[in-house]
Coordinates of C-alpha atoms in Angstrom, one line a residue:
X1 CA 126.5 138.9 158.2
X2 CA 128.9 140.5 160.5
X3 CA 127.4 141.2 164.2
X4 CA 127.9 143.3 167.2
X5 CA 131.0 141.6 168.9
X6 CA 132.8 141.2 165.3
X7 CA 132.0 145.3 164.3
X8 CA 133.8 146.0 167.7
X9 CA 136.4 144.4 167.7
X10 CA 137.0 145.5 164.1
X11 CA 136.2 149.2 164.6
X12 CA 138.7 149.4 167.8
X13 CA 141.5 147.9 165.8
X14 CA 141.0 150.4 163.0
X15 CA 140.4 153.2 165.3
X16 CA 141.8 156.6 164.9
X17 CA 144.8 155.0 162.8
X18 CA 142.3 155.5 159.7
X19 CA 141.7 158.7 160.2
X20 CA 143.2 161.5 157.6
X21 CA 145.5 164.3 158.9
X22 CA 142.7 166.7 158.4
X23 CA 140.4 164.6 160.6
X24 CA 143.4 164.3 162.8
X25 CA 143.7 167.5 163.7
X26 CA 140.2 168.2 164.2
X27 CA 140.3 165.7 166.7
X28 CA 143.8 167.3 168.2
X29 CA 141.7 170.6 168.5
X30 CA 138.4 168.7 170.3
X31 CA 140.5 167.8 173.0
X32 CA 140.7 171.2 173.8
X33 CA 137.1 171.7 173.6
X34 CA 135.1 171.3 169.8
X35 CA 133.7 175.1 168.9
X36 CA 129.8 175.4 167.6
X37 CA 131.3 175.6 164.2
X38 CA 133.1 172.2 164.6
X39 CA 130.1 170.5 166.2
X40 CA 127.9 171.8 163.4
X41 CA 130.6 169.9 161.7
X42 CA 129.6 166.8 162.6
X43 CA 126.5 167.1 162.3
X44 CA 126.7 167.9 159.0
X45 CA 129.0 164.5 158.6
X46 CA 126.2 162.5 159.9
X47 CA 123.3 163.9 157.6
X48 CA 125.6 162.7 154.8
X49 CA 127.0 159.5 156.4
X50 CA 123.0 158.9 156.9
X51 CA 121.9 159.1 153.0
X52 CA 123.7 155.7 153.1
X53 CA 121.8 153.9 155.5
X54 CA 118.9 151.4 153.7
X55 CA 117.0 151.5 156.6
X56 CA 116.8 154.9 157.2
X57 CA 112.8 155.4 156.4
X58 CA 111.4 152.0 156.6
X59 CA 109.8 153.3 159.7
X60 CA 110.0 156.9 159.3
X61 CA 109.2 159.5 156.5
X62 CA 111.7 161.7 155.3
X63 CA 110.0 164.7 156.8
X64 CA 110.1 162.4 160.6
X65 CA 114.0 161.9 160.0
X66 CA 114.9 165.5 159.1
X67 CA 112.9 167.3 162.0
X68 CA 114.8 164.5 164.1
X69 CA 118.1 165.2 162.9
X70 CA 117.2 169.0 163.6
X71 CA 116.3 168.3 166.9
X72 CA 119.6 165.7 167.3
X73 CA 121.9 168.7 166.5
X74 CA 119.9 171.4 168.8
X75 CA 121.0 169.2 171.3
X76 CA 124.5 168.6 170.9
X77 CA 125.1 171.9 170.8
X78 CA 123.5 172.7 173.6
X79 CA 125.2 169.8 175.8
X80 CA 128.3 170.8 178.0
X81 CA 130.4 167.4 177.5
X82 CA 130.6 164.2 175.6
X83 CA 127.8 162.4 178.0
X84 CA 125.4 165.0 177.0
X85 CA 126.6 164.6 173.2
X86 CA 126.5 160.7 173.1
X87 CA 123.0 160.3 175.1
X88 CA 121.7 162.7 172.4
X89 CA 123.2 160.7 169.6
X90 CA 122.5 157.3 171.5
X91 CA 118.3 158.4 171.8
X92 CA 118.6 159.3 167.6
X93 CA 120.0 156.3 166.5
X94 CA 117.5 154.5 168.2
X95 CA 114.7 156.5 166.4
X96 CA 115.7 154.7 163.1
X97 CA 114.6 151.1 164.7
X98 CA 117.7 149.2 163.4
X99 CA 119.7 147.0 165.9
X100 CA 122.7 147.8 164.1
X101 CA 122.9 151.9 163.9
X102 CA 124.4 153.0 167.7
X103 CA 127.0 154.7 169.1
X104 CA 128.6 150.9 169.7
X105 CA 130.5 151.6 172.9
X106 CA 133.5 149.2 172.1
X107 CA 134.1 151.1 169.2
X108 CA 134.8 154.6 171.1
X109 CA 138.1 155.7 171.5
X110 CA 140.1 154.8 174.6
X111 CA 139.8 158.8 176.7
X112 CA 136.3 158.3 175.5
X113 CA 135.3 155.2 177.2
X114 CA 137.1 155.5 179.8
X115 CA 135.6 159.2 180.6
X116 CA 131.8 157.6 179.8
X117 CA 132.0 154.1 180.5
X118 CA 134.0 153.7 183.8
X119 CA 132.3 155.0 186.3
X120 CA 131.8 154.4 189.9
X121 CA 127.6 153.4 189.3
X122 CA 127.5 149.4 188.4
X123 CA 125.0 147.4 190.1
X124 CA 126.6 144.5 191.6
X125 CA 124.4 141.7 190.7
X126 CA 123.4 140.2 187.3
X127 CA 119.8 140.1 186.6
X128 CA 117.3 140.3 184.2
X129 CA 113.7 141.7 183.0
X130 CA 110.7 139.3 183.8
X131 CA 107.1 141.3 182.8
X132 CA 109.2 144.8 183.9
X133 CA 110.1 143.5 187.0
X134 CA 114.1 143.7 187.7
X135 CA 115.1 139.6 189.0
X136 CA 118.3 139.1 190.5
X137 CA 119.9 136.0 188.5
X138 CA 123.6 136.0 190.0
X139 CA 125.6 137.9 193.2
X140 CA 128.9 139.9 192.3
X141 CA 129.1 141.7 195.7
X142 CA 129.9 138.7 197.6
X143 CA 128.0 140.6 200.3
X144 CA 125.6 137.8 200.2
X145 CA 122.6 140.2 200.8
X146 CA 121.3 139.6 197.1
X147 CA 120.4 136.1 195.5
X148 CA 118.6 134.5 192.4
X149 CA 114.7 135.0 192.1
X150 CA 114.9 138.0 194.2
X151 CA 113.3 141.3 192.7
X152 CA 114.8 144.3 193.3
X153 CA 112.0 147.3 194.0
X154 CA 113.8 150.3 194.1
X155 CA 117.5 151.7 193.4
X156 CA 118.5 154.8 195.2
X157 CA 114.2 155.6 195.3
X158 CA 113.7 155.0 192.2
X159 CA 111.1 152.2 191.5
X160 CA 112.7 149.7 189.0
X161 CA 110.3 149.4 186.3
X162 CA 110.5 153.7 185.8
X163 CA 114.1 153.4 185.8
X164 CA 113.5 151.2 182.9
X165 CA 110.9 153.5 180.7
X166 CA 113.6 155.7 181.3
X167 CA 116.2 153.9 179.5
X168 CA 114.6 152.0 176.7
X169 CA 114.6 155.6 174.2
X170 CA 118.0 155.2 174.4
X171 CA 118.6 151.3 173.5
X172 CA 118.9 150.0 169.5
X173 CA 116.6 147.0 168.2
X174 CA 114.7 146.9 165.0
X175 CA 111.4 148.0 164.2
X176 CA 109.1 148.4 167.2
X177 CA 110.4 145.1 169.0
X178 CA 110.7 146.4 172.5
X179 CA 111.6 143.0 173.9
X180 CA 115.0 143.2 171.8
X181 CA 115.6 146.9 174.1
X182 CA 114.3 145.1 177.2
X183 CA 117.3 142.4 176.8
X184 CA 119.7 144.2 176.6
X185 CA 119.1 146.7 179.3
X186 CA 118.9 142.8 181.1
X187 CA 122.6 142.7 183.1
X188 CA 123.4 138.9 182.4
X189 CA 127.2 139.4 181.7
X190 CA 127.2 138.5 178.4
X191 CA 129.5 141.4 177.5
X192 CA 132.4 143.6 179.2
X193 CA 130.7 146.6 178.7
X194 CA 126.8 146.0 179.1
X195 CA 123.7 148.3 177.9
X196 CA 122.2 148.7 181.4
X197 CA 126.1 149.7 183.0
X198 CA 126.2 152.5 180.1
X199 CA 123.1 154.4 180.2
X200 CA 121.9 153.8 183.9
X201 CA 125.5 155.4 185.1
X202 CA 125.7 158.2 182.2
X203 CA 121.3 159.5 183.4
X204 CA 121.6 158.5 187.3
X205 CA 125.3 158.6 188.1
X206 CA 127.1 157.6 190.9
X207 CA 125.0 157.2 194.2
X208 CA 124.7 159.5 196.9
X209 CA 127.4 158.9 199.3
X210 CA 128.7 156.5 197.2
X211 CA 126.5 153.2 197.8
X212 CA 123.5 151.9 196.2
X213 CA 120.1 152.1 198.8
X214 CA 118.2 148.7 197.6
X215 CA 114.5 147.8 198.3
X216 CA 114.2 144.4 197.4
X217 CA 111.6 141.2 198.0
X218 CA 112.7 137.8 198.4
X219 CA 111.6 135.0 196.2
X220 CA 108.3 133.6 197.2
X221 CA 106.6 136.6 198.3
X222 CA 108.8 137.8 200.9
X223 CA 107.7 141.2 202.4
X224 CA 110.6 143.8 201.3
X225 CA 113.6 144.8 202.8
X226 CA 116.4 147.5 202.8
X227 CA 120.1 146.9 201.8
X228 CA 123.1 148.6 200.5
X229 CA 125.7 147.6 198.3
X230 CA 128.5 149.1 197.0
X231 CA 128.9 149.8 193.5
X232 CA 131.8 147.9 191.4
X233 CA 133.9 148.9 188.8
X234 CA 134.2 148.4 185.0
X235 CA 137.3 145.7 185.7
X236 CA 135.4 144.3 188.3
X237 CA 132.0 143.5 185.8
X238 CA 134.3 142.6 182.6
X239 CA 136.0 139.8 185.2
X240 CA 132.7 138.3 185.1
X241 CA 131.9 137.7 182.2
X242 CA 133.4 133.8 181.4
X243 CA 134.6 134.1 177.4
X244 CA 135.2 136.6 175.5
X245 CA 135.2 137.1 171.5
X246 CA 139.0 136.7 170.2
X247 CA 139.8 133.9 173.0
X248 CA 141.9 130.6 171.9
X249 CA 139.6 128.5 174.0
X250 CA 136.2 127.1 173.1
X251 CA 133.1 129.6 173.9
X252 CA 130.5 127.0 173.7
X253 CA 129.9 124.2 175.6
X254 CA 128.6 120.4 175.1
X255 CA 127.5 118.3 177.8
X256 CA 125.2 114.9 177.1
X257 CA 122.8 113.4 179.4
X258 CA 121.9 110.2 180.7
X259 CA 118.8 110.0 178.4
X260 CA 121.5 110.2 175.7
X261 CA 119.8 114.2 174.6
X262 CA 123.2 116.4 173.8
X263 CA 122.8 119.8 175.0
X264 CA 124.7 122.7 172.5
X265 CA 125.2 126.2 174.2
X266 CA 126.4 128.9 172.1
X267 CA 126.3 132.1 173.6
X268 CA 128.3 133.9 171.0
X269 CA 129.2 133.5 167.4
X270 CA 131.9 136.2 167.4
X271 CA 134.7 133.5 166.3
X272 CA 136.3 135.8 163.3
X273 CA 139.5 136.5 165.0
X274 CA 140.0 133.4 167.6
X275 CA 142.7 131.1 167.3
X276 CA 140.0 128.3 168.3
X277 CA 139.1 125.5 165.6
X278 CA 135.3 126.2 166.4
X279 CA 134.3 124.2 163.2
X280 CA 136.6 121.4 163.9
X281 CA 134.9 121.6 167.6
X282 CA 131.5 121.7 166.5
X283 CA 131.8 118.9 163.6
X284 CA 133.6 116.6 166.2
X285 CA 131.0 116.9 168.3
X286 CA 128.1 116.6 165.6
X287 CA 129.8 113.7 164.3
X288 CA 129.3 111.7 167.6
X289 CA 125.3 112.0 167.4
X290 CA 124.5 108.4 166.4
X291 CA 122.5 107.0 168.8
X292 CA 122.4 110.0 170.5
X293 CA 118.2 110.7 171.2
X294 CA 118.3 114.2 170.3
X295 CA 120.5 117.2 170.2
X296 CA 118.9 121.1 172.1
X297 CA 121.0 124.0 171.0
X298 CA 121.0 126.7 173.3
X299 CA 120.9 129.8 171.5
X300 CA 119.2 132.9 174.1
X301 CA 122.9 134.8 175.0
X302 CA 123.4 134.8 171.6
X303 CA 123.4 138.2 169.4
X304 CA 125.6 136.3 166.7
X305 CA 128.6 137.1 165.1
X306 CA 129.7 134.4 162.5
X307 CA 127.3 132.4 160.6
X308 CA 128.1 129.5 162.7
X309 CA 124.8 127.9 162.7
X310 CA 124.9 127.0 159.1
X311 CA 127.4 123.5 159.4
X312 CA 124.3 122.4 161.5
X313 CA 121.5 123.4 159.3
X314 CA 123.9 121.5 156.4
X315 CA 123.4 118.3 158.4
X316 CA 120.0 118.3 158.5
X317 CA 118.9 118.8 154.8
X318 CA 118.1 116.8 151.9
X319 CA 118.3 120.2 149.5
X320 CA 120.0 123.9 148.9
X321 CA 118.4 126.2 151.5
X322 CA 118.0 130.1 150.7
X323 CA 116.1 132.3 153.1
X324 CA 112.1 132.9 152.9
X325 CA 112.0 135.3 149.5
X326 CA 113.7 138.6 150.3
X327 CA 116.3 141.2 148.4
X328 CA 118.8 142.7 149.4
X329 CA 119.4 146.3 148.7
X330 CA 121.4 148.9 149.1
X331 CA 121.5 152.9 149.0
X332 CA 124.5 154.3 146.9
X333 CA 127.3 153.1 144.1
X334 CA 129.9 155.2 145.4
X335 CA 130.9 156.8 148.8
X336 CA 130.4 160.7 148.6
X337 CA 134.2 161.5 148.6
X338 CA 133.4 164.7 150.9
X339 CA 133.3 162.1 153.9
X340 CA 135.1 159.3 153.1
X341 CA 137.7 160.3 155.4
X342 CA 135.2 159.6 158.1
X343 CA 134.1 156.5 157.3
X344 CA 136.3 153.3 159.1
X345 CA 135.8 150.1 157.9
X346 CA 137.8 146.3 157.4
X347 CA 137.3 145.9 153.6
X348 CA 137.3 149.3 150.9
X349 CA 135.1 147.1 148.9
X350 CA 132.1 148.3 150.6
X351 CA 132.9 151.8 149.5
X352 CA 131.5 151.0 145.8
X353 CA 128.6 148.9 146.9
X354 CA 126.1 149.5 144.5
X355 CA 128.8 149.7 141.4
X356 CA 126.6 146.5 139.2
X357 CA 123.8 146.8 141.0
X358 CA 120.3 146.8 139.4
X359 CA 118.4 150.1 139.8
X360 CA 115.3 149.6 141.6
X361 CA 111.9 151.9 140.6
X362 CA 112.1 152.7 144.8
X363 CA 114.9 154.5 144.6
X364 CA 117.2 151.1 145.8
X365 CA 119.7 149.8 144.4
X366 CA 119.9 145.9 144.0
X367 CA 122.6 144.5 145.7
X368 CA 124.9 142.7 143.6
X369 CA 125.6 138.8 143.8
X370 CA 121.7 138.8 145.8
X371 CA 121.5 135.7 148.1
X372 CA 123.4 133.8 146.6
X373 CA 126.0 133.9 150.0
X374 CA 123.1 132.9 152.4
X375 CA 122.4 129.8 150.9
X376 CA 123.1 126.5 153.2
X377 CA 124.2 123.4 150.6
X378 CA 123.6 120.1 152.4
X379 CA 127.3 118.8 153.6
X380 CA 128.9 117.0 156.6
X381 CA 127.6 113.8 158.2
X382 CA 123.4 114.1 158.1
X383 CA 122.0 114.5 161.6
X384 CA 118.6 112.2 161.6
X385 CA 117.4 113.0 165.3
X386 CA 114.9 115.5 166.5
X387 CA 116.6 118.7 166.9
X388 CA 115.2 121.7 169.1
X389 CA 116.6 125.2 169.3
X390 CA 116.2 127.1 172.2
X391 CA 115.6 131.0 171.2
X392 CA 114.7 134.4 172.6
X393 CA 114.9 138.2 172.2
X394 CA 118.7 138.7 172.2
X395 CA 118.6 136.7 169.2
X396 CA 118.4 139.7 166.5
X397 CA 121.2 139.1 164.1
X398 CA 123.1 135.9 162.8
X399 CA 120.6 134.3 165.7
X400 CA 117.5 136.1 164.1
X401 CA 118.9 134.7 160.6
X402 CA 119.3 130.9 161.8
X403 CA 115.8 130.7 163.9
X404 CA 114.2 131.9 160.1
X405 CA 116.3 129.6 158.9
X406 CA 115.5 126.7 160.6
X407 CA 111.8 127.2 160.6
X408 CA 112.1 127.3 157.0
X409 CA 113.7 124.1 157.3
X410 CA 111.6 122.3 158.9
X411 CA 114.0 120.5 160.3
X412 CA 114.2 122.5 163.8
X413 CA 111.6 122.7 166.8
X414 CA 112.1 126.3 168.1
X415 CA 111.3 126.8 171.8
X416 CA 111.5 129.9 174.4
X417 CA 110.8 133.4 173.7
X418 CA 109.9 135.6 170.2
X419 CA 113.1 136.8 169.0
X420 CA 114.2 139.9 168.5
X421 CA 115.3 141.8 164.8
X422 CA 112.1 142.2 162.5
X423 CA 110.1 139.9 160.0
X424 CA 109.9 143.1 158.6
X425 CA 113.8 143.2 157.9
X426 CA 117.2 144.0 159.2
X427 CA 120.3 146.1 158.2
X428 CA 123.0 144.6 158.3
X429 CA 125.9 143.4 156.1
X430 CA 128.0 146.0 155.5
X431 CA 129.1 148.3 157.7
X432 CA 131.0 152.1 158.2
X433 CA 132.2 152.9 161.6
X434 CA 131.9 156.6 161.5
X435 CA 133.7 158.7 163.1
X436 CA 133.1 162.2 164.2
X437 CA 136.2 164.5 164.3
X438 CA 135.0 167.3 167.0
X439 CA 133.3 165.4 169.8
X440 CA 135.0 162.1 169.1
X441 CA 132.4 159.6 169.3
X442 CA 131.8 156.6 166.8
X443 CA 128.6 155.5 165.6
X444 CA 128.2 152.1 163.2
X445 CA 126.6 152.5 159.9
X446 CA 124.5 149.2 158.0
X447 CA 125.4 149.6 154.6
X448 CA 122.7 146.5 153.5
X449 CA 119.3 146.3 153.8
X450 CA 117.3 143.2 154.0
X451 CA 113.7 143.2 152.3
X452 CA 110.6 140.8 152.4
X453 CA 109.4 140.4 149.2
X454 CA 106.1 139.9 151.1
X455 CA 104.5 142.2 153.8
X456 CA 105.5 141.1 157.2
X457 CA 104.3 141.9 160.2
X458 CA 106.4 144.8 162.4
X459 CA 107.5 141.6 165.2
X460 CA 110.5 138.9 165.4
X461 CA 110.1 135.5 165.0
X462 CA 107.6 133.4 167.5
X463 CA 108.9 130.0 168.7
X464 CA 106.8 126.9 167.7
X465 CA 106.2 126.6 171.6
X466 CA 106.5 129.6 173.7
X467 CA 107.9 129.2 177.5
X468 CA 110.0 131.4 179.8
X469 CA 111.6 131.1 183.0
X470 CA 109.9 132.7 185.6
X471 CA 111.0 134.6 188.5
X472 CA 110.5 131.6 191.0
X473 CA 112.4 129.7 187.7
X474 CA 115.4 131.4 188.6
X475 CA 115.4 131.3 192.2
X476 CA 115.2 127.4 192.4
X477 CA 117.3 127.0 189.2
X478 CA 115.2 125.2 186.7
X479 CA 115.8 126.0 183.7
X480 CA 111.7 125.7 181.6
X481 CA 112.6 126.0 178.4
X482 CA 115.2 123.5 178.6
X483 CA 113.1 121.1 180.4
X484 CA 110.4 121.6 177.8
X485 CA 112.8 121.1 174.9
X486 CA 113.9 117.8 176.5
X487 CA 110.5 116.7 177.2
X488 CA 109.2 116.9 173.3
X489 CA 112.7 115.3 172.4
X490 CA 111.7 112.5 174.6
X491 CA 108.6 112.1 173.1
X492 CA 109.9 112.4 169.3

């Protein structure tokens, strides 16, 4: 499967290059400003762009998706600039439940993200979601006047927890698994451009007067205080954030401890175009294990990317291992030709997607070739020590995939937090990066839908033991899960 970090990347470097002179000159005439007509336009790109998306109804009936559509282009026309337009496209997509379908902002062109993206709003302070209330985890004002475990109350009067009802219509995940949305509207600086950063500046922009009016409680029950902090830039958040997908040096890290427990963190698995030997890395380091009491792998940053949990599954078992009984299928054979134009993407393969494919009585077709590429062969050096994983709701794509995985296993303990994508499947796969000539913006299209053969419950995946971090957790630094993944190892 490819994953977020991989489809950006991808759909920036085939950007407006792919486009056809037709479409080119639609989008010569939007910088002028797109007419009704032209917006209508795209609209009617998307309704056809849409038939091709296998999740399209599996939580909605047809009737649900075409008044929403309706109501999708009432809006853009009526909005004055592209903020308007991509909020309204932004809350759609997320009406269709799939983690994958949203206007992905790395794949915007360069006038658009820097006209919706870079704006004078961040926060400066990483933090996270604990039971809706917003906990500082890091400073970036170097101000001093914010630390980890406090809880911010209110931004610029606005109590925290309303200011994040207000965003969650606008944030992807699959099915009704609000703790996937809740993540990412987390600021934990796991990407340049983050989920909170993009909506919170595009509904509240920048403060009044230009600085952020804080009421915030210090760890331990601290009575409340006022602060204000200047807002920082989009250069000054991406300079935090410590790897980045593409780079030649290694993005995970390995440390062991004196109880001999090795401790894997992977907070990404976009590796597709790095430079970086990641499977040399990882086998290296796999390869040192004997002796070793037990091996944690610290999976709750991680989205995914590349499939790069499978050499580690390979190590641990005796047989093939193909996923808990699902099908793949897919909506068309054949691109409508009318939009082809529109549709970006690294390999034309995917246009004729359902060309073999067995026709299903649901209207599906079969995808062909099945599961056959998601099946883990035993290989490498076997790995015979207790293994724990340490999960959570970021994990929603190649993550979602290796948690179900490895509790098929057997093999793997899985500790932390229920996961996010759906039991009920994913889309995934595949994937169009459309583009819409008049207004500009890019949304990203699952062309492969994943289906339980067996009715599953609308939910992610729950850990075999469930723990979190706390907000006094995070002001003292200890790290729960972990400690209760090393405890069971040292009982194993």
């Amino acid at each position: 499967m490819n994953r977020r970090q991989t489809l950006s990347a991808l759909g920036a470097a085939i950007g407006t290059a792919a486009l056809s002179p037709l479409a080119m000159s639609f989008a010569a005439h939007a910088a002028d400003g797109p007419s009704p007509a032209d917006l209508k336009g795209d609209i009617a790109i998307l309704r056809q762009a849409l038939a091709l998306h296998p999740g399209l109804y599996r939580y909605a009936t047809l009737a649900q998706v075409a008044a929403r559509i309706d109501l999708l282009e009432r809006d853009w026309l009526a909005a004055p600039g592209s903020d308007g337009r991509y909020l309204a496209l932004s809350r759609f997509l997320s009406t269709i439940r799939c983690g994958h379908s949203y206007a992905n902002f790395f794949n915007q062109k360069k006038a658009v993200k820097a006209d919706l993206f870079d704006r004078p709003t961040r926060l400066p302070f990483a933090f996270r979601w604990i039971d809706g209330r917003m906990i500082v985890t890091a400073d970036q004002s170097g101000t001093g006047l914010v630390a980890p475990g406090m809880e911010v109350v209110r931004i610029n009067g606005v109590p925290a927890g309303a200011m994040l009802a207000r965003l969650l219509p606008y944030v992807r995940a699959d099915g009704h698994n609000d703790a996937k949305r809740v993540a990412l509207l987390s600021m934990t600086g796991a990407d340049t451009i983050e989920t909170f950063d993009v909506f919170h500046g595009l509904l509240y922009g920048p403060p009044v007067g230009g600085v952020h009016r804080l009421v915030v409680r210090k760890p331990g029950g601290g009575g409340e205080a006022r602060i204000e902090l200047m807002p920082i830039s989009l250069a000054e958040r991406a300079a935090k954030v410590p790897a980045r997908a593409g780079s030649d040096d290694p993005l995970w890290t390995w440390r062991m401890s004196d109880d001999g427990t090795a401790l894997l963190t992977m907070p990404g698995w976009a590796v597709y175009n790095s430079k970086w030997d990641w499977r040399a890395w990882l086998d290296e380091r796999l390869d040192s294990l004997d002796g070793a009491r037990g091996l944690v792998i610290d999976l709750r940053e991680n989205e995914g990317g590349n499939d790069c949990g499978d050499p580690i599954l390979a190590r641990l078992i005796d047989a093939p291992l193909s996923p808990p009984g699902g099908v793949q299928k897919v909506r068309f054979e054949r691109t409508p030709p009318a939009i082809d134009r529109y549709l970006d993407t690294w390999d034309d393969s995917f246009r004729t997607l359902g060309v073999g494919g067995r026709r299903l009585a649901d209207g599906f077709i079969e995808r062909p070739g099945g599961n056959a590429d998601l099946t883990i062969a035993p290989a490498g050096k076997p790995l015979r020590l207790p293994v724990a994983a340490l999960i959570g709701p970021t994990n929603s794509s190649a993550t979602f995939q290796f948690a179900t995985m490895a509790r098929a296993s057997g093999k793997v303990r899985l500790f932390g937090e229920t996961t996010g994508g759906n039991r009920r499947g994913i889309n995934g796969g595949c994937f169009f990066f459309v583009r819409l000539p008049a207004s500009g913006l890019e949304f990203d299209l699952p062309l492969v839908g994943y289906f339980p053969t067996t009715p599953q419950p609308d939910a992610g995946l729950d850990p075999d033991v469930r723990v979190a971090s706390t907000a006094a957790d995070i002001a003292t630094g200890f790290d729960r899960p972990l400690a209760s993944s090393t405890a069971w190892i040292g009982r194993a």
